[in-house]
Tab-separated table of C-alpha atoms in Angstrom:
chain	number	residue	atom	x	y	z
E	20	MET	CA	-0.001	-0.003	-0.003
E	21	THR	CA	2.909	2.339	0.715
E	22	ASN	CA	4.175	2.137	-2.870
E	23	ARG	CA	0.662	2.671	-4.267
E	24	PHE	CA	0.209	5.634	-1.974
E	25	ARG	CA	3.556	7.147	-3.062
E	26	GLN	CA	2.706	6.722	-6.730
E	27	HIS	CA	-0.780	8.149	-6.137
E	28	ILE	CA	0.747	11.268	-4.554
E	29	ASP	CA	3.284	11.606	-7.395
E	30	ASN	CA	0.604	11.326	-10.080
E	31	ASN	CA	-2.307	13.205	-8.533
E	32	PHE	CA	-1.060	15.356	-5.651
E	33	PRO	CA	2.378	16.671	-6.630
E	34	GLU	CA	1.491	19.963	-4.919
E	35	LEU	CA	1.844	18.236	-1.524
E	36	LYS	CA	5.485	17.245	-2.002
E	37	ASN	CA	7.229	20.576	-1.479
E	38	THR	CA	5.086	22.189	1.177
E	39	ILE	CA	3.654	21.577	4.634
E	40	SER	CA	0.056	20.359	4.885
E	41	LEU	CA	-2.360	20.296	7.798
E	42	LEU	CA	-3.544	16.763	8.557
E	43	ALA	CA	-6.842	16.329	10.426
E	44	VAL	CA	-6.313	13.445	12.883
E	45	SER	CA	-9.216	12.224	15.010
E	46	GLY	CA	-7.312	9.300	16.479
E	47	GLY	CA	-9.319	6.734	14.524
E	48	ILE	CA	-7.760	4.154	12.229
E	49	ASP	CA	-8.256	6.103	8.980
E	50	SER	CA	-6.548	9.358	9.991
E	51	VAL	CA	-3.796	7.590	11.940
E	52	VAL	CA	-2.974	5.392	8.923
E	53	LEU	CA	-2.924	8.482	6.690
E	54	LEU	CA	-0.469	10.101	9.116
E	55	HIS	CA	1.673	6.943	9.069
E	56	LEU	CA	1.667	6.856	5.254
E	57	CYS	CA	2.542	10.556	4.940
E	58	LYS	CA	5.523	10.062	7.256
E	59	SER	CA	6.642	6.922	5.423
E	60	ILE	CA	6.959	8.704	2.069
E	61	GLY	CA	8.405	11.900	3.522
E	62	LEU	CA	5.479	14.319	3.260
E	63	ASN	CA	5.725	17.325	5.566
E	64	VAL	CA	2.597	17.599	7.741
E	65	ALA	CA	1.276	19.273	10.875
E	66	VAL	CA	-1.394	17.601	13.011
E	67	ALA	CA	-4.750	19.128	13.962
E	68	HIS	CA	-7.209	17.531	16.396
E	69	CYS	CA	-10.704	18.642	17.444
E	70	ASN	CA	-12.242	17.696	20.796
E	71	PHE	CA	-15.986	18.048	20.384
E	72	GLN	CA	-16.621	17.047	24.023
E	73	LEU	CA	-19.333	14.598	22.989
E	74	ARG	CA	-18.007	11.350	24.449
E	75	ASP	CA	-17.045	12.350	27.981
E	76	LYS	CA	-13.612	11.090	28.952
E	77	ASP	CA	-13.143	9.166	25.689
E	78	ALA	CA	-12.937	12.457	23.813
E	79	ASN	CA	-10.212	13.675	26.170
E	80	LEU	CA	-8.322	10.378	25.790
E	81	ASP	CA	-8.463	10.768	21.997
E	82	GLN	CA	-6.988	14.237	22.351
E	83	ILE	CA	-4.162	12.988	24.562
E	84	PHE	CA	-3.491	10.075	22.183
E	85	VAL	CA	-3.181	12.299	19.097
E	86	HIS	CA	-0.991	14.784	20.998
E	87	LYS	CA	1.426	11.989	21.968
E	88	LEU	CA	1.385	10.708	18.389
E	89	ALA	CA	2.404	14.105	17.033
E	90	ASN	CA	5.089	14.594	19.702
E	91	LYS	CA	6.535	11.159	19.002
E	92	SER	CA	6.948	12.124	15.355
E	93	ASN	CA	8.183	15.663	16.146
E	94	LEU	CA	5.275	17.198	14.242
E	95	PRO	CA	3.567	20.547	14.932
E	96	PHE	CA	0.361	19.916	16.868
E	97	TYR	CA	-2.776	22.052	17.130
E	98	THR	CA	-5.876	21.217	19.133
E	99	ILE	CA	-9.086	22.871	20.272
E	100	ASN	CA	-12.085	22.070	22.493
E	101	PHE	CA	-15.583	22.832	21.204
E	102	ASP	CA	-18.869	23.100	23.069
E	103	THR	CA	-20.616	21.335	20.219
E	104	VAL	CA	-23.939	20.854	21.989
E	105	ALA	CA	-24.244	24.568	22.763
E	106	TYR	CA	-23.332	25.487	19.168
E	107	SER	CA	-25.928	23.040	17.870
E	108	LYS	CA	-28.679	24.586	19.982
E	109	GLU	CA	-27.666	28.176	19.255
E	110	HIS	CA	-27.528	27.681	15.486
E	111	LYS	CA	-30.390	25.161	15.361
E	112	VAL	CA	-28.418	22.502	13.488
E	113	SER	CA	-27.787	18.824	14.156
E	114	ILE	CA	-24.833	17.719	16.276
E	115	GLN	CA	-23.165	16.300	13.151
E	116	MET	CA	-23.607	19.568	11.243
E	117	ALA	CA	-22.424	21.576	14.237
E	118	ALA	CA	-19.258	19.509	14.487
E	119	ARG	CA	-18.643	19.879	10.769
E	120	GLU	CA	-19.087	23.654	10.796
E	121	LEU	CA	-16.886	24.087	13.862
E	122	ARG	CA	-14.009	21.977	12.637
E	123	TYR	CA	-13.823	23.369	9.115
E	124	GLN	CA	-14.015	26.933	10.375
E	125	TRP	CA	-11.133	26.184	12.733
E	126	PHE	CA	-9.141	24.382	10.045
E	127	SER	CA	-9.509	27.422	7.783
E	128	GLU	CA	-8.279	29.707	10.568
E	129	LEU	CA	-5.240	27.483	11.131
E	130	LEU	CA	-4.382	27.440	7.437
E	131	ASN	CA	-4.513	31.223	7.243
E	132	LYS	CA	-2.658	31.811	10.503
E	133	HIS	CA	0.220	29.456	9.715
E	134	GLU	CA	0.242	30.056	5.937
E	135	ILE	CA	-0.500	26.408	5.128
E	136	ASN	CA	-1.986	25.730	1.702
E	137	TYR	CA	-3.665	22.344	2.094
E	138	LEU	CA	-5.797	20.377	4.526
E	139	LEU	CA	-5.569	16.574	4.328
E	140	THR	CA	-8.494	14.424	5.407
E	141	ALA	CA	-8.656	10.617	5.626
E	142	HIS	CA	-11.780	9.936	3.580
E	143	HIS	CA	-11.463	6.619	1.731
E	144	LEU	CA	-13.333	4.627	-0.905
E	145	ASP	CA	-15.910	3.184	1.484
E	146	ASP	CA	-16.701	6.718	2.717
E	147	SER	CA	-17.300	7.747	-0.883
E	148	MET	CA	-19.615	4.781	-1.442
E	149	GLU	CA	-21.563	5.677	1.715
E	150	THR	CA	-21.934	9.251	0.457
E	151	PHE	CA	-23.244	7.900	-2.865
E	152	PHE	CA	-26.001	5.939	-1.112
E	153	ILE	CA	-26.824	8.788	1.292
E	154	ASN	CA	-27.385	11.172	-1.615
E	155	LEU	CA	-29.247	8.524	-3.602
E	156	SER	CA	-31.629	7.907	-0.692
E	157	ARG	CA	-32.393	11.626	-0.397
E	158	GLY	CA	-32.788	12.244	-4.130
E	159	THR	CA	-30.028	13.944	-6.067
E	160	GLY	CA	-28.680	14.958	-9.450
E	161	ILE	CA	-25.594	13.568	-11.110
E	162	GLY	CA	-23.353	15.712	-8.896
E	163	GLY	CA	-24.571	13.920	-5.794
E	164	LEU	CA	-23.709	10.536	-7.319
E	165	LEU	CA	-20.033	11.331	-7.822
E	166	GLY	CA	-19.100	10.379	-4.280
E	167	ILE	CA	-16.495	12.436	-2.433
E	168	PRO	CA	-14.142	14.487	-4.641
E	169	GLU	CA	-10.388	14.132	-4.215
E	170	LYS	CA	-9.838	17.888	-4.363
E	171	THR	CA	-12.048	20.797	-3.345
E	172	GLU	CA	-10.433	24.212	-2.974
E	173	TYR	CA	-7.787	23.727	-0.243
E	174	ILE	CA	-8.863	20.191	0.809
E	175	ARG	CA	-7.024	17.093	-0.408
E	176	ARG	CA	-8.200	13.499	0.176
E	177	PRO	CA	-5.331	11.181	-0.807
E	178	LEU	CA	-6.895	7.989	0.636
E	179	LEU	CA	-9.945	7.930	-1.655
E	180	PRO	CA	-8.657	5.111	-3.931
E	181	PHE	CA	-8.157	2.812	-0.916
E	182	THR	CA	-10.812	0.681	0.772
E	183	ARG	CA	-11.457	0.373	4.504
E	184	LYS	CA	-10.196	-3.211	4.301
E	185	GLU	CA	-6.885	-2.089	2.782
E	186	ILE	CA	-6.488	0.506	5.512
E	187	GLU	CA	-7.171	-2.090	8.230
E	188	ASN	CA	-4.679	-4.529	6.687
E	189	TYR	CA	-2.044	-1.791	6.555
E	190	ALA	CA	-2.629	-0.921	10.214
E	191	PHE	CA	-2.286	-4.524	11.379
E	192	LYS	CA	0.746	-5.193	9.200
E	193	ASN	CA	2.593	-2.087	10.459
E	194	ASN	CA	1.482	-2.329	14.094
E	195	VAL	CA	-0.315	1.017	13.886
E	196	GLU	CA	-2.215	1.949	17.047
E	197	TRP	CA	-5.446	3.915	16.950
E	198	ARG	CA	-8.493	4.824	19.042
E	199	GLU	CA	-11.938	3.331	18.456
E	200	ASP	CA	-14.955	5.656	18.397
E	201	TYR	CA	-17.879	3.683	19.799
E	202	THR	CA	-20.394	6.073	18.185
E	203	ASN	CA	-19.451	4.514	14.827
E	204	GLU	CA	-21.509	1.513	15.947
E	205	HIS	CA	-24.671	3.563	16.506
E	206	THR	CA	-27.113	2.899	13.667
E	207	LYS	CA	-29.271	5.890	14.553
E	208	TYR	CA	-27.087	7.840	12.094
E	209	LEU	CA	-27.843	7.331	8.397
E	210	ARG	CA	-24.182	6.938	7.408
E	211	ASN	CA	-23.687	4.219	10.017
E	212	LYS	CA	-26.840	2.424	8.836
E	213	ILE	CA	-25.505	2.338	5.301
E	214	ARG	CA	-22.071	1.236	6.529
E	215	LYS	CA	-23.471	-1.544	8.687
E	216	ASN	CA	-26.549	-2.692	6.767
E	217	ILE	CA	-26.308	-1.691	3.096
E	218	LEU	CA	-22.700	-1.969	1.936
E	219	PRO	CA	-22.157	-5.477	3.375
E	220	VAL	CA	-25.068	-6.727	1.252
E	221	PHE	CA	-23.558	-5.238	-1.922
E	222	LYS	CA	-20.167	-6.699	-1.081
E	223	GLU	CA	-21.787	-10.069	-0.573
E	224	LEU	CA	-23.540	-9.862	-3.917
E	225	ASN	CA	-20.392	-8.741	-5.710
E	226	GLU	CA	-16.987	-9.202	-4.164
E	227	ASN	CA	-15.576	-6.662	-6.647
E	228	VAL	CA	-18.190	-4.041	-5.832
E	229	THR	CA	-15.528	-1.457	-4.931
E	230	ASN	CA	-13.948	-1.783	-8.385
E	231	SER	CA	-17.381	-1.582	-9.972
E	232	PHE	CA	-18.127	1.517	-7.933
E	233	GLN	CA	-14.877	3.187	-9.026
E	234	ASN	CA	-15.696	2.431	-12.668
E	235	THR	CA	-19.217	3.816	-12.216
E	236	ILE	CA	-17.855	7.001	-10.666
E	237	HIS	CA	-15.422	7.336	-13.570
E	238	PHE	CA	-18.255	7.030	-16.128
E	239	LEU	CA	-20.462	9.444	-14.146
E	240	LYS	CA	-17.650	12.001	-14.054
E	241	GLU	CA	-17.283	11.774	-17.832
E	242	THR	CA	-21.039	12.191	-18.253
E	243	SER	CA	-21.015	15.106	-15.823
E	244	GLN	CA	-18.225	16.770	-17.799
E	245	MET	CA	-20.145	16.357	-21.055
E	246	ALA	CA	-23.176	17.969	-19.409
E	247	GLU	CA	-20.974	20.790	-18.144
E	248	ASP	CA	-19.557	21.381	-21.618
E	249	ALA	CA	-23.050	21.427	-23.153
E	250	SER	CA	-24.270	23.788	-20.434
E	251	LYS	CA	-21.459	26.282	-21.106
E	252	LEU	CA	-22.004	26.125	-24.855
E	253	LEU	CA	-25.767	26.711	-24.634
E	254	TYR	CA	-25.340	29.406	-21.988
E	255	GLN	CA	-23.355	31.453	-24.501
E	256	GLN	CA	-26.260	31.123	-26.960
E	257	VAL	CA	-29.113	31.834	-24.532
E	258	ALA	CA	-27.677	34.282	-21.991
E	259	GLU	CA	-26.295	37.780	-22.421
E	260	VAL	CA	-24.462	39.688	-19.701
E	261	GLN	CA	-25.609	43.309	-19.499
E	262	LYS	CA	-23.564	45.127	-16.865
E	263	GLU	CA	-24.692	43.569	-13.556
E	264	ASN	CA	-27.671	41.759	-15.125
E	265	ILE	CA	-27.885	38.463	-17.002
E	266	VAL	CA	-30.636	38.234	-19.611
E	267	PHE	CA	-31.938	34.854	-20.827
E	268	SER	CA	-33.749	34.787	-24.174
E	269	LEU	CA	-37.115	33.065	-23.632
E	270	LYS	CA	-37.375	32.073	-27.277
E	271	LYS	CA	-33.989	30.362	-27.285
E	272	LEU	CA	-34.567	28.892	-23.846
E	273	LYS	CA	-37.860	27.289	-24.833
E	274	ASN	CA	-36.214	25.757	-27.919
E	275	LEU	CA	-33.899	23.724	-25.691
E	276	SER	CA	-34.783	20.079	-25.086
E	277	MET	CA	-34.662	20.540	-21.298
E	278	PRO	CA	-35.004	24.247	-20.422
E	279	LYS	CA	-35.758	23.507	-16.759
E	280	ALA	CA	-32.570	21.478	-16.349
E	281	TYR	CA	-30.400	24.189	-17.901
E	282	LEU	CA	-32.050	26.906	-15.807
E	283	TYR	CA	-31.372	24.795	-12.709
E	284	LYS	CA	-27.710	24.627	-13.659
E	285	TRP	CA	-27.382	28.318	-14.488
E	286	LEU	CA	-29.368	29.709	-11.553
E	287	GLU	CA	-28.145	27.431	-8.762
E	288	PRO	CA	-25.022	29.558	-8.061
E	289	TYR	CA	-27.304	32.541	-7.408
E	290	GLY	CA	-29.152	30.841	-4.551
E	291	PHE	CA	-32.412	29.899	-6.305
E	292	THR	CA	-34.165	26.771	-4.998
E	293	ALA	CA	-37.861	27.258	-5.879
E	294	TRP	CA	-37.530	25.264	-9.082
E	295	LYS	CA	-41.296	24.732	-9.609
E	296	ASP	CA	-41.807	28.527	-9.456
E	297	ILE	CA	-38.952	29.061	-11.904
E	298	GLU	CA	-40.418	26.512	-14.316
E	299	ASP	CA	-43.788	28.281	-14.088
E	300	LEU	CA	-42.043	31.598	-14.726
E	301	LEU	CA	-41.396	30.573	-18.336
E	302	ASN	CA	-45.094	31.032	-19.101
E	303	ALA	CA	-45.999	33.608	-16.435
E	304	GLN	CA	-47.223	37.153	-17.001
E	305	THR	CA	-44.741	39.923	-17.627
E	306	GLY	CA	-43.472	41.414	-14.376
E	307	LYS	CA	-43.628	38.179	-12.353
E	308	LYS	CA	-40.622	37.945	-9.989
E	309	ILE	CA	-38.857	35.222	-8.009
E	310	LEU	CA	-36.376	36.099	-5.270
E	311	SER	CA	-33.336	34.416	-3.803
E	312	THR	CA	-31.374	35.944	-0.945
E	313	ASN	CA	-29.336	38.315	-3.110
E	314	TYR	CA	-30.911	38.127	-6.581
E	315	VAL	CA	-34.232	38.613	-8.330
E	316	LEU	CA	-35.362	36.822	-11.494
E	317	VAL	CA	-37.895	38.888	-13.476
E	318	LYS	CA	-40.121	37.686	-16.316
E	319	GLU	CA	-40.064	40.183	-19.169
E	320	ARG	CA	-41.897	39.925	-22.478
E	321	GLU	CA	-39.126	38.175	-24.332
E	322	PHE	CA	-36.574	37.253	-21.687
E	323	LEU	CA	-35.825	36.410	-18.067
E	324	ASN	CA	-33.744	39.051	-16.330
E	325	LEU	CA	-31.472	38.053	-13.469
E	326	LYS	CA	-30.204	40.966	-11.421
E	327	PRO	CA	-28.721	41.570	-7.982
E	328	ILE	CA	-30.883	42.961	-5.230
E	329	LEU	CA	-29.287	46.240	-4.320
E	330	GLU	CA	-28.855	47.041	-0.663
E	331	LYS	CA	-31.724	49.136	0.602
E	332	SER	CA	-30.706	52.635	1.537
E	333	ASN	CA	-32.518	54.964	3.887
E	334	THR	CA	-34.598	56.187	0.951
E	335	SER	CA	-37.803	54.826	-0.490
E	336	ASP	CA	-39.765	55.123	-3.739
E	337	PHE	CA	-41.615	58.057	-2.215
E	338	ASP	CA	-38.526	60.160	-1.540
E	339	THR	CA	-38.145	63.379	-3.493
E	340	TYR	CA	-34.936	65.113	-4.552
E	341	TYR	CA	-34.543	68.694	-5.747
E	342	ILE	CA	-32.415	70.495	-8.301
E	343	ASP	CA	-32.205	74.133	-9.352
E	344	ILE	CA	-30.693	76.134	-12.218
E	345	ASN	CA	-26.931	75.774	-12.642
E	346	HIS	CA	-26.795	72.815	-10.297
E	347	SER	CA	-26.185	69.110	-10.693
E	348	ILE	CA	-26.837	66.034	-8.558
E	349	LYS	CA	-25.404	62.521	-8.615
E	350	TYR	CA	-28.065	60.749	-6.574
E	351	PRO	CA	-30.502	59.142	-7.217
E	352	LEU	CA	-29.155	59.682	-10.722
E	353	HIS	CA	-26.675	62.032	-12.379
E	354	LEU	CA	-28.593	65.100	-13.564
E	355	SER	CA	-27.576	68.663	-14.370
E	356	VAL	CA	-29.582	71.859	-15.107
E	357	LYS	CA	-28.020	74.921	-16.712
E	358	LYS	CA	-29.044	77.934	-18.764
E	359	TYR	CA	-28.725	77.651	-22.511
E	360	GLU	CA	-27.240	80.751	-24.117
E	361	GLY	CA	-26.918	79.491	-27.670
E	362	ASP	CA	-29.023	79.884	-30.787
E	363	ILE	CA	-32.469	78.291	-30.512
E	364	ASN	CA	-32.063	76.896	-34.023
E	365	GLU	CA	-28.889	75.034	-33.044
E	366	ILE	CA	-30.386	73.017	-30.175
E	367	ASN	CA	-29.188	69.429	-30.263
E	368	TRP	CA	-32.099	67.185	-29.280
E	369	LEU	CA	-30.997	63.893	-27.726
E	370	PRO	CA	-32.844	61.298	-25.559
E	371	ASN	CA	-30.714	62.197	-22.531
E	372	ASN	CA	-30.558	65.911	-23.227
E	373	ILE	CA	-33.703	68.094	-23.248
E	374	PHE	CA	-34.389	71.824	-23.590
E	375	VAL	CA	-37.328	73.472	-21.822
E	376	ASP	CA	-38.928	76.890	-21.365
E	377	ALA	CA	-37.665	78.132	-17.993
E	378	ASP	CA	-40.460	80.652	-17.626
E	379	ARG	CA	-43.055	77.886	-17.545
E	380	LEU	CA	-41.321	76.025	-14.702
E	381	GLN	CA	-41.869	76.128	-10.972
E	382	LEU	CA	-38.410	75.968	-9.376
E	383	PRO	CA	-36.714	74.125	-7.878
E	384	LEU	CA	-37.447	71.070	-9.977
E	385	SER	CA	-38.091	67.799	-8.179
E	386	ILE	CA	-37.115	64.222	-8.963
E	387	ARG	CA	-39.236	61.291	-7.807
E	388	LYS	CA	-40.530	57.851	-8.696
E	389	PRO	CA	-43.798	57.451	-10.638
E	390	LYS	CA	-47.015	57.231	-8.612
E	391	LYS	CA	-50.340	55.670	-9.469
E	392	GLY	CA	-52.374	58.012	-11.644
E	393	ASP	CA	-49.417	60.069	-12.925
E	394	PHE	CA	-50.007	61.549	-16.357
E	395	PHE	CA	-48.298	63.944	-18.799
E	396	ILE	CA	-48.657	65.293	-22.326
E	397	PRO	CA	-46.066	63.440	-24.415
E	398	PHE	CA	-43.941	65.754	-26.574
E	399	GLY	CA	-45.652	66.314	-29.942
E	400	MET	CA	-49.089	65.259	-28.715
E	401	LYS	CA	-52.167	67.214	-27.624
E	402	GLY	CA	-53.890	64.973	-25.092
E	403	THR	CA	-52.757	63.570	-21.772
E	404	LYS	CA	-51.511	60.045	-21.231
E	405	ARG	CA	-50.941	58.070	-18.079
E	406	ILE	CA	-47.310	57.257	-17.393
E	407	SER	CA	-48.158	53.573	-16.910
E	408	LYS	CA	-49.919	53.457	-20.305
E	409	PHE	CA	-47.041	55.227	-22.025
E	410	LEU	CA	-44.501	52.764	-20.623
E	411	LYS	CA	-46.668	49.831	-21.665
E	412	ASP	CA	-47.175	51.163	-25.181
E	413	GLU	CA	-43.457	51.813	-25.516
E	414	LYS	CA	-42.842	48.170	-24.471
E	415	TYR	CA	-40.715	49.006	-21.446
E	416	SER	CA	-39.431	45.906	-19.669
E	417	GLN	CA	-40.196	45.434	-15.993
E	418	THR	CA	-36.559	46.194	-15.214
E	419	ASP	CA	-36.747	49.454	-17.154
E	420	LYS	CA	-39.980	50.385	-15.359
E	421	ASP	CA	-38.318	49.766	-11.997
E	422	ASN	CA	-35.576	52.226	-12.934
E	423	ILE	CA	-37.829	55.075	-14.113
E	424	TRP	CA	-37.505	58.532	-12.491
E	425	LEU	CA	-39.623	61.613	-13.197
E	426	LEU	CA	-38.507	65.250	-13.351
E	427	CYS	CA	-41.341	67.461	-12.085
E	428	SER	CA	-42.294	71.115	-11.915
E	429	GLY	CA	-44.610	71.333	-8.948
E	430	ASP	CA	-47.269	68.693	-9.590
E	431	ASN	CA	-46.596	68.557	-13.339
E	432	ILE	CA	-44.256	66.084	-15.000
E	433	VAL	CA	-41.581	67.723	-17.139
E	434	TRP	CA	-39.700	64.638	-18.279
E	435	ILE	CA	-39.667	60.867	-17.980
E	436	ILE	CA	-35.934	61.069	-17.450
E	437	GLY	CA	-34.031	59.474	-20.310
E	438	SER	CA	-37.227	59.107	-22.393
E	439	ARG	CA	-40.071	61.491	-23.405
E	440	ASN	CA	-40.465	65.058	-22.159
E	441	ASP	CA	-43.743	66.928	-21.666
E	442	ASP	CA	-45.120	69.072	-24.495
E	443	ARG	CA	-46.239	71.847	-22.121
E	444	PHE	CA	-42.660	72.873	-21.347
E	445	LYS	CA	-41.195	72.649	-24.844
E	446	VAL	CA	-39.159	75.460	-26.357
E	447	ARG	CA	-41.207	77.687	-28.702
E	448	ASN	CA	-40.205	80.446	-31.099
E	449	THR	CA	-41.268	82.943	-28.434
E	450	THR	CA	-39.167	81.330	-25.668
E	451	THR	CA	-36.511	83.636	-24.253
E	452	ASN	CA	-35.198	81.671	-21.262
E	453	ILE	CA	-34.068	78.165	-22.124
E	454	LEU	CA	-32.816	75.477	-19.739
E	455	ASN	CA	-30.699	72.565	-20.861
E	456	ILE	CA	-31.276	69.469	-18.647
E	457	THR	CA	-28.867	66.586	-19.103
E	458	TYR	CA	-29.093	63.052	-17.795
E	459	ASN	CA	-25.628	61.514	-17.580
E	460	LEU	CA	-25.786	57.715	-17.816
């Protein structure tokens, strides 16, 4: 096993050979054998042990055992005691989850403090098989059937190709001492049930089940990679990044063979989990929204718009801002107002640059969000029109509607900023005082 382990490190973990790694050692057979193997091939490691204070004096004896083991090998040793039960109650998580969160948070702190790049854990092939069945029993996608990965960020798991039986044989052959954790016998935990009741049946049915499992994982990884490649290719065809937003074409999305599956893949990193709602969103009315913690997915006429939820300030949609002649503001948007001294016939009309009759205005001008019932007289027209009807007729997306601001003179709307201005304030041949109002994007 030592030669296989050395070759495995050479081929798959060369990054561990010229650095120090932090090895998580519980005192059980798996982590103690990993420590023994690392020493035997000359890997440089430090030892970390967590005392979760869950097994009375046995937990303390484990801590003492691992400390002696590290001292005997002249290895750096780090240990910590956790009040796991209190953490579990405070954070309303299971004891197992509490222990996991506590130890990995501490491991991360150790790595940063001592400038260590990698954490080694003693997960092996049987652990990976157990994880496969745990995820299968709960319902999972292909990712959950890949077992335990050998590498994730800073974590390395060099024992994954080896079975529990191989580890036990190595320990007996090399007179390796370890501590037994009696809670591993408790079948109230799902993992232990699978270890004690499920895997032995599979091994009885097929004595080469571990090899079969490794082959299956290999095929699943290849299938997963093909799916990943297809996902990336189709994402480039369906999605378009627009500043902070991502826009998905509904037409192209619906032409895919499995639009729900691709949406699941693309939206999962943004914290979305209400997959039935997202599937329904494909055929929902315009303006329908679904929220995750930090993002909102909006149904528009022809696309889905994914955008971040901006932090709420102390302002609301009902806040009003003011601006006067020869002034500019940068919040809630960048706007400037100045006198125009040029020739009236040389005015340059642009969507973000309007000219108005100053004598018809009530100053200072105000800036606010649209309210129900707002109306104006669109430039070039005679009759009034509700703002909401104008935006609908102009086919504004829900996102665009959310970003609309109005420039007002008293109770009258002067300009839908960045769009249409009001005919009542337009520059006429008789106008003598002209204001130039510019919206800087």
